[in-house]
PDB file of C-alpha atoms and ligand atoms in Angstrom:
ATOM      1  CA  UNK A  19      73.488  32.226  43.350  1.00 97.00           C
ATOM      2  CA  UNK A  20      75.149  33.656  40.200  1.00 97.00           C
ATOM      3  CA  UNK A  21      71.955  34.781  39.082  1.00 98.00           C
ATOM      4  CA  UNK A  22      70.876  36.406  42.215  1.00 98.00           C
ATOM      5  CA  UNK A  23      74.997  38.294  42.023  1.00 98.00           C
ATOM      6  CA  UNK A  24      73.875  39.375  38.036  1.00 98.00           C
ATOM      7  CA  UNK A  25      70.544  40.925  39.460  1.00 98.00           C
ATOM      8  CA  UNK A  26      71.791  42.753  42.253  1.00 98.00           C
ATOM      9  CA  UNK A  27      74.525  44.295  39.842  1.00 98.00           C
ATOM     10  CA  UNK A  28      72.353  45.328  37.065  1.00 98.00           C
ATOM     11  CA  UNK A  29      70.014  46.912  39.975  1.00 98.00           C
ATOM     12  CA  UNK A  30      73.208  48.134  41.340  1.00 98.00           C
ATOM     13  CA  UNK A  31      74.649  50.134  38.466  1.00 98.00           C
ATOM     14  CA  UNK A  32      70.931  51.130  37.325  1.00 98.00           C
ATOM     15  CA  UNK A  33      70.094  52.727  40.740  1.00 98.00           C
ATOM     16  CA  UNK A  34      73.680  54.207  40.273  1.00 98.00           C
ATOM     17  CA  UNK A  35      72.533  56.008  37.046  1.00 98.00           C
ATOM     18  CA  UNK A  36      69.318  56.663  38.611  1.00 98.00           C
ATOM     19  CA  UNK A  37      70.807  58.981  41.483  1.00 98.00           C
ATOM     20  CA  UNK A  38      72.772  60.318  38.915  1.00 98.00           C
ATOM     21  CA  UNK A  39      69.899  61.786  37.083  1.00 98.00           C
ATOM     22  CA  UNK A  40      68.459  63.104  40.263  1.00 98.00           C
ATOM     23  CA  UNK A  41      71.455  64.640  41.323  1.00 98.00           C
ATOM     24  CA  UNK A  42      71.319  66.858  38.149  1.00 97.00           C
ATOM     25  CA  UNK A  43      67.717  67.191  37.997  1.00 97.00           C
ATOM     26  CA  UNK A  44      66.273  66.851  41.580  1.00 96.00           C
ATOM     27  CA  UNK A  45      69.101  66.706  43.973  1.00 96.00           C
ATOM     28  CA  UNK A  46      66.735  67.085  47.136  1.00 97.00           C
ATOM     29  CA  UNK A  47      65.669  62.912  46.251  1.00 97.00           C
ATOM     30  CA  UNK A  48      69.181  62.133  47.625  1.00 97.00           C
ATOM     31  CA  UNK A  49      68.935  63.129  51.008  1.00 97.00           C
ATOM     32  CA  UNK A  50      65.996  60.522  51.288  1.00 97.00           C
ATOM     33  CA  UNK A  51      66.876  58.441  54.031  1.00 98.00           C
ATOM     34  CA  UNK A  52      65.650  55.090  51.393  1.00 98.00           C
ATOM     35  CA  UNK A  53      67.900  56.702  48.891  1.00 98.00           C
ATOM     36  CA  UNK A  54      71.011  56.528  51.204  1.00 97.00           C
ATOM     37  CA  UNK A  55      70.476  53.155  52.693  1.00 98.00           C
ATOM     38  CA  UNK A  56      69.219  51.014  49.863  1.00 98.00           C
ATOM     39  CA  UNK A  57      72.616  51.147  47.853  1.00 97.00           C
ATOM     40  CA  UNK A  58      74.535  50.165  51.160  1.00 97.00           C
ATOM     41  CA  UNK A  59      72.522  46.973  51.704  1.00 98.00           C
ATOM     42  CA  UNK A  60      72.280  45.880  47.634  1.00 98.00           C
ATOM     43  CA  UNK A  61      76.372  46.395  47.203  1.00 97.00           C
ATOM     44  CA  UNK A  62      77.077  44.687  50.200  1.00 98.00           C
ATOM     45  CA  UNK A  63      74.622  41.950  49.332  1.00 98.00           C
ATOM     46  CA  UNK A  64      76.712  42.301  45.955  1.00 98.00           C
ATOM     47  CA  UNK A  65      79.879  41.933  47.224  1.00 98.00           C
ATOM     48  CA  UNK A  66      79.757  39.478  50.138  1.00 98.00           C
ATOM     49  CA  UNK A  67      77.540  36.818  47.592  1.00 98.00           C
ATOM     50  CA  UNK A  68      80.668  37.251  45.274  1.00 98.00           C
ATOM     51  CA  UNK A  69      83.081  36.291  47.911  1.00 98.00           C
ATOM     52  CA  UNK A  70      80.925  33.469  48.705  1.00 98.00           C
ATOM     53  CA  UNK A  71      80.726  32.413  44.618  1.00 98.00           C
ATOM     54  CA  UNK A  72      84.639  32.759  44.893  1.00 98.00           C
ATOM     55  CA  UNK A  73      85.444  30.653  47.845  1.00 98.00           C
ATOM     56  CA  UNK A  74      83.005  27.925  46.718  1.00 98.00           C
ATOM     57  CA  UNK A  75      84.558  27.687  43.130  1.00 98.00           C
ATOM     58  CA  UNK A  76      88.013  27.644  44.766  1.00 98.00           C
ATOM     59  CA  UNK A  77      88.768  30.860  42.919  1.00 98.00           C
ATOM     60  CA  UNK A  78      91.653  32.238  44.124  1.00 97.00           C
ATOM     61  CA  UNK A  79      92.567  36.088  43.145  1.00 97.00           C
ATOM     62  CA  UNK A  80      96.433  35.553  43.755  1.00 97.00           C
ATOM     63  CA  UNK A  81      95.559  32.864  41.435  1.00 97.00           C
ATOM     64  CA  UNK A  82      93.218  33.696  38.724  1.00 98.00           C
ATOM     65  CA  UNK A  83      94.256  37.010  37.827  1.00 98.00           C
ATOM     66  CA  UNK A  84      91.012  38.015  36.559  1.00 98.00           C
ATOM     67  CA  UNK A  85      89.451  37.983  39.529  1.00 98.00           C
ATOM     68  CA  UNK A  86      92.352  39.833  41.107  1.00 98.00           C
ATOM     69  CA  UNK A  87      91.946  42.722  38.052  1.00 98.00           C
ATOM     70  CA  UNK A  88      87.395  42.590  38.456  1.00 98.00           C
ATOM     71  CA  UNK A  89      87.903  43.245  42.198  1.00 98.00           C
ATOM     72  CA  UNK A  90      90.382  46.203  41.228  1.00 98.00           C
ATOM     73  CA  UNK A  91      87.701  47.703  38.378  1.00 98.00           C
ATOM     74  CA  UNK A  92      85.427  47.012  41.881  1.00 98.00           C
ATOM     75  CA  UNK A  93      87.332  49.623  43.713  1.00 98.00           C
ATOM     76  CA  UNK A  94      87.871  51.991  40.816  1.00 98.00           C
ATOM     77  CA  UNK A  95      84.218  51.738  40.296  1.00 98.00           C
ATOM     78  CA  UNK A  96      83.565  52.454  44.237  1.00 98.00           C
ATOM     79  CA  UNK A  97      86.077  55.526  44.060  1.00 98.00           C
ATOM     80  CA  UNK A  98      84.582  57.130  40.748  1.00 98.00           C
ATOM     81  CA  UNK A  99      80.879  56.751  42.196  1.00 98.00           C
ATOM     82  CA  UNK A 100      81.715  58.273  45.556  1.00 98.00           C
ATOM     83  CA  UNK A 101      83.189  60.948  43.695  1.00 98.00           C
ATOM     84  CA  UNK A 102      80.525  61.465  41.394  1.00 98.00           C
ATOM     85  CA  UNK A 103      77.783  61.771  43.990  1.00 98.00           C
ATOM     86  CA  UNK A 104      79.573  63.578  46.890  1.00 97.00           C
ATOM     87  CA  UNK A 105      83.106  65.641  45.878  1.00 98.00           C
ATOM     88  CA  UNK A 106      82.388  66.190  42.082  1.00 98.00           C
ATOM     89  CA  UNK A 107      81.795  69.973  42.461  1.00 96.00           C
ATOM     90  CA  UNK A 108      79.970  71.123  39.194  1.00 97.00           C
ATOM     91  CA  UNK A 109      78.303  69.796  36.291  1.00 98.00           C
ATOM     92  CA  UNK A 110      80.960  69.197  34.206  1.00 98.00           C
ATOM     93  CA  UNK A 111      83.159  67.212  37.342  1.00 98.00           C
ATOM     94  CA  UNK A 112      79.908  65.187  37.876  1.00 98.00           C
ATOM     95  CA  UNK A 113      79.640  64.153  34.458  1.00 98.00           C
ATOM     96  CA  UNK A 114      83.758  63.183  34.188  1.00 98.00           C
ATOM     97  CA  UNK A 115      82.826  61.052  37.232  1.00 98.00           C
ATOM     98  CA  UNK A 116      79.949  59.282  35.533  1.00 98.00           C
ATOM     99  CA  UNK A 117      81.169  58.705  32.448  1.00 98.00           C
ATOM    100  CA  UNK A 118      84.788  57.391  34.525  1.00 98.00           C
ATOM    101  CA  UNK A 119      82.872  55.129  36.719  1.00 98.00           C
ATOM    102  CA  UNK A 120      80.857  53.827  33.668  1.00 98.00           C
ATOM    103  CA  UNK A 121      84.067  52.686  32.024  1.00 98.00           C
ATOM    104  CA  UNK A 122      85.097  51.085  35.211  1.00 98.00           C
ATOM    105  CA  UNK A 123      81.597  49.149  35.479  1.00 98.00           C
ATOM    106  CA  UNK A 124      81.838  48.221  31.816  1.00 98.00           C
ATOM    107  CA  UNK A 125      85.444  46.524  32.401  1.00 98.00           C
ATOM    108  CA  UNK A 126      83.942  44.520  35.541  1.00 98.00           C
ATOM    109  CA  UNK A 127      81.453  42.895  33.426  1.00 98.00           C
ATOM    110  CA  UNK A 128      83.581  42.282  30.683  1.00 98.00           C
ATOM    111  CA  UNK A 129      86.143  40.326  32.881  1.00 98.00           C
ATOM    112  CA  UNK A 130      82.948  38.416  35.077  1.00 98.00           C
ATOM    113  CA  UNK A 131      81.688  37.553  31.459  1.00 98.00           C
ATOM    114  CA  UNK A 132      84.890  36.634  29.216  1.00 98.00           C
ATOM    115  CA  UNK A 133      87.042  35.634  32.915  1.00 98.00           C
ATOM    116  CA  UNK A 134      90.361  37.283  31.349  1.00 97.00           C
ATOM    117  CA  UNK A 135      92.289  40.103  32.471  1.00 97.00           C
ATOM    118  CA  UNK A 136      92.127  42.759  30.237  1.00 95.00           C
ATOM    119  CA  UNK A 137      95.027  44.905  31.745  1.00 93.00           C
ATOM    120  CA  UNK A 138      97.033  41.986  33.237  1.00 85.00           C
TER     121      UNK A 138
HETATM  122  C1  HEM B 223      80.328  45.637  41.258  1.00 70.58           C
HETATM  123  C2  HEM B 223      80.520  44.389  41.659  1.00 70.58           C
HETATM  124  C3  HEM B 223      80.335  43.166  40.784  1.00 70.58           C
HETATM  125  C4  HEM B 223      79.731  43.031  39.565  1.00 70.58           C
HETATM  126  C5  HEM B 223      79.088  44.116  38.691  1.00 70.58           C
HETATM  127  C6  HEM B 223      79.827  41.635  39.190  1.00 70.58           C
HETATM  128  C7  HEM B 223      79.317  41.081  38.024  1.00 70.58           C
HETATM  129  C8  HEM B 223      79.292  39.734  37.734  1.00 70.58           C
HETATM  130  C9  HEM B 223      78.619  39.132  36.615  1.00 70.58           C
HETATM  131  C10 HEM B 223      77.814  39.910  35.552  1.00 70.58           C
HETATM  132  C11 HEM B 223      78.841  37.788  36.669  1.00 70.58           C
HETATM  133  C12 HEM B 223      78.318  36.727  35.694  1.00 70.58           C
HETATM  134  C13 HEM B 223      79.298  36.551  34.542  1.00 70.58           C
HETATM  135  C14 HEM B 223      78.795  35.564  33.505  1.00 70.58           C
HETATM  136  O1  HEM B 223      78.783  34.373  33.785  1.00 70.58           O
HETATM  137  O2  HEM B 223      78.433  36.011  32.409  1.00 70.58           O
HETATM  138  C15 HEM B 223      79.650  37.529  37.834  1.00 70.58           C
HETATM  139  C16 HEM B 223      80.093  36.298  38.224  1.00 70.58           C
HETATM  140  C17 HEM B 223      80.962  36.082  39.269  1.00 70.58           C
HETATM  141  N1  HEM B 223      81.457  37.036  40.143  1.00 70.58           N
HETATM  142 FE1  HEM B 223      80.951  38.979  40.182  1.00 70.58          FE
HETATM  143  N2  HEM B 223      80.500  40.958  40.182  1.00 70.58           N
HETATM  144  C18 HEM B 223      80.824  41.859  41.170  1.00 70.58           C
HETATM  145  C19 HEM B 223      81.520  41.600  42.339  1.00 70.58           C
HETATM  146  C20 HEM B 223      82.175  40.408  42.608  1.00 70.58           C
HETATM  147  C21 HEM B 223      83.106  40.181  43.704  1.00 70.58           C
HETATM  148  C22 HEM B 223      83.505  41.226  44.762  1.00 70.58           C
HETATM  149  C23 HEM B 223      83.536  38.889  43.597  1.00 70.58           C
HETATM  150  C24 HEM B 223      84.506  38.121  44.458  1.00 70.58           C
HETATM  151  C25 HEM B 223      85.466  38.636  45.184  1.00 70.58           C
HETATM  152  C26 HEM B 223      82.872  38.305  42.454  1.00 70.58           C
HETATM  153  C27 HEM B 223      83.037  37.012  42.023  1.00 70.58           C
HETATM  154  C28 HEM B 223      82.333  36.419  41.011  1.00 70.58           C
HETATM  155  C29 HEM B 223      82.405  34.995  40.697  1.00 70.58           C
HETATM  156  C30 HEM B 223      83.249  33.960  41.414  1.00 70.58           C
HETATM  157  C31 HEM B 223      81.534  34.782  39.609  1.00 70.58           C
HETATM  158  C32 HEM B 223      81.169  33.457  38.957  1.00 70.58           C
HETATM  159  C33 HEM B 223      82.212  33.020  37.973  1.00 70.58           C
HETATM  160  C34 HEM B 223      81.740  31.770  37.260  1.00 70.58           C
HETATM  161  O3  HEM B 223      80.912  31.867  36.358  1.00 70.58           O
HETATM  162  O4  HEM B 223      82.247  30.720  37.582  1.00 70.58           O
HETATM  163  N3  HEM B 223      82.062  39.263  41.867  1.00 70.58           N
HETATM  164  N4  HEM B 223      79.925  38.740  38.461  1.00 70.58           N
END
């Protein structure tokens, strides 16, 4: 099961990347209605197996505060993306947003790896 959670978030954060290019270069690949879907169905997939990891280990984010501070790079991550791909306005925004939601990525497996809070 942990494996399968790795996987889906390397494909995650690569397909991330991946529209990013495309929005620079070939924004029209976006509007594809596989394009859209796909990263709906491999976060959630993401996500909910994490929960399930979670509640199986007993691991408590009111508890283990680095789980509390992974799920918070989670939504900082979520935010930053969104941004990137939909309100960023120019090049330069778009960029900011990438480079923002790459540290954010970067700090989520960091804390899944080492399990301490690096803010906390
Ligand atoms: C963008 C979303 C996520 C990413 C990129 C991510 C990444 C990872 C990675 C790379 C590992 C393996 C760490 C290692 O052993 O080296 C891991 C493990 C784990 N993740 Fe996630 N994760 C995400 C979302 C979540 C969520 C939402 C939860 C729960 C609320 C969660 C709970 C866990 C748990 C419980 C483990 C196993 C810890 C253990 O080894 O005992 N993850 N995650």
């Amino acid at each position: 099961m942990k494996h399968f959670h790795m996987l889906l978030a390397v494909i995650s954060v690569s397909f991330f990347t991946l529209r990013f290019f495309w929005l620079i270069k070939s924004p029209q690949l976006l509007d594809k209605k596989w394009v859209k879907i796909s990263p709906h169905i491999i976060d959630t997939l993401l996500l909910a197996i994490g929960v399930v990891m979670a509640v199986k280990l007993a691991i408590n984010p009111l508890e283990y505060l680095w789980l509390a501070e992974k799920i918070m790079a989670i939504v900082a991550y979520i935010f930053t993306g969104m941004y990137t791909l939909k309100y960023a306005r120019n090049l330069k925004m778009q960029i900011f947003g990438y480079i923002g939601a790459m540290g954010w990525i970067i700090l989520v497996f960091k804390i899944a790896h080492t399990k301490q809070t690096f803010f906390f």
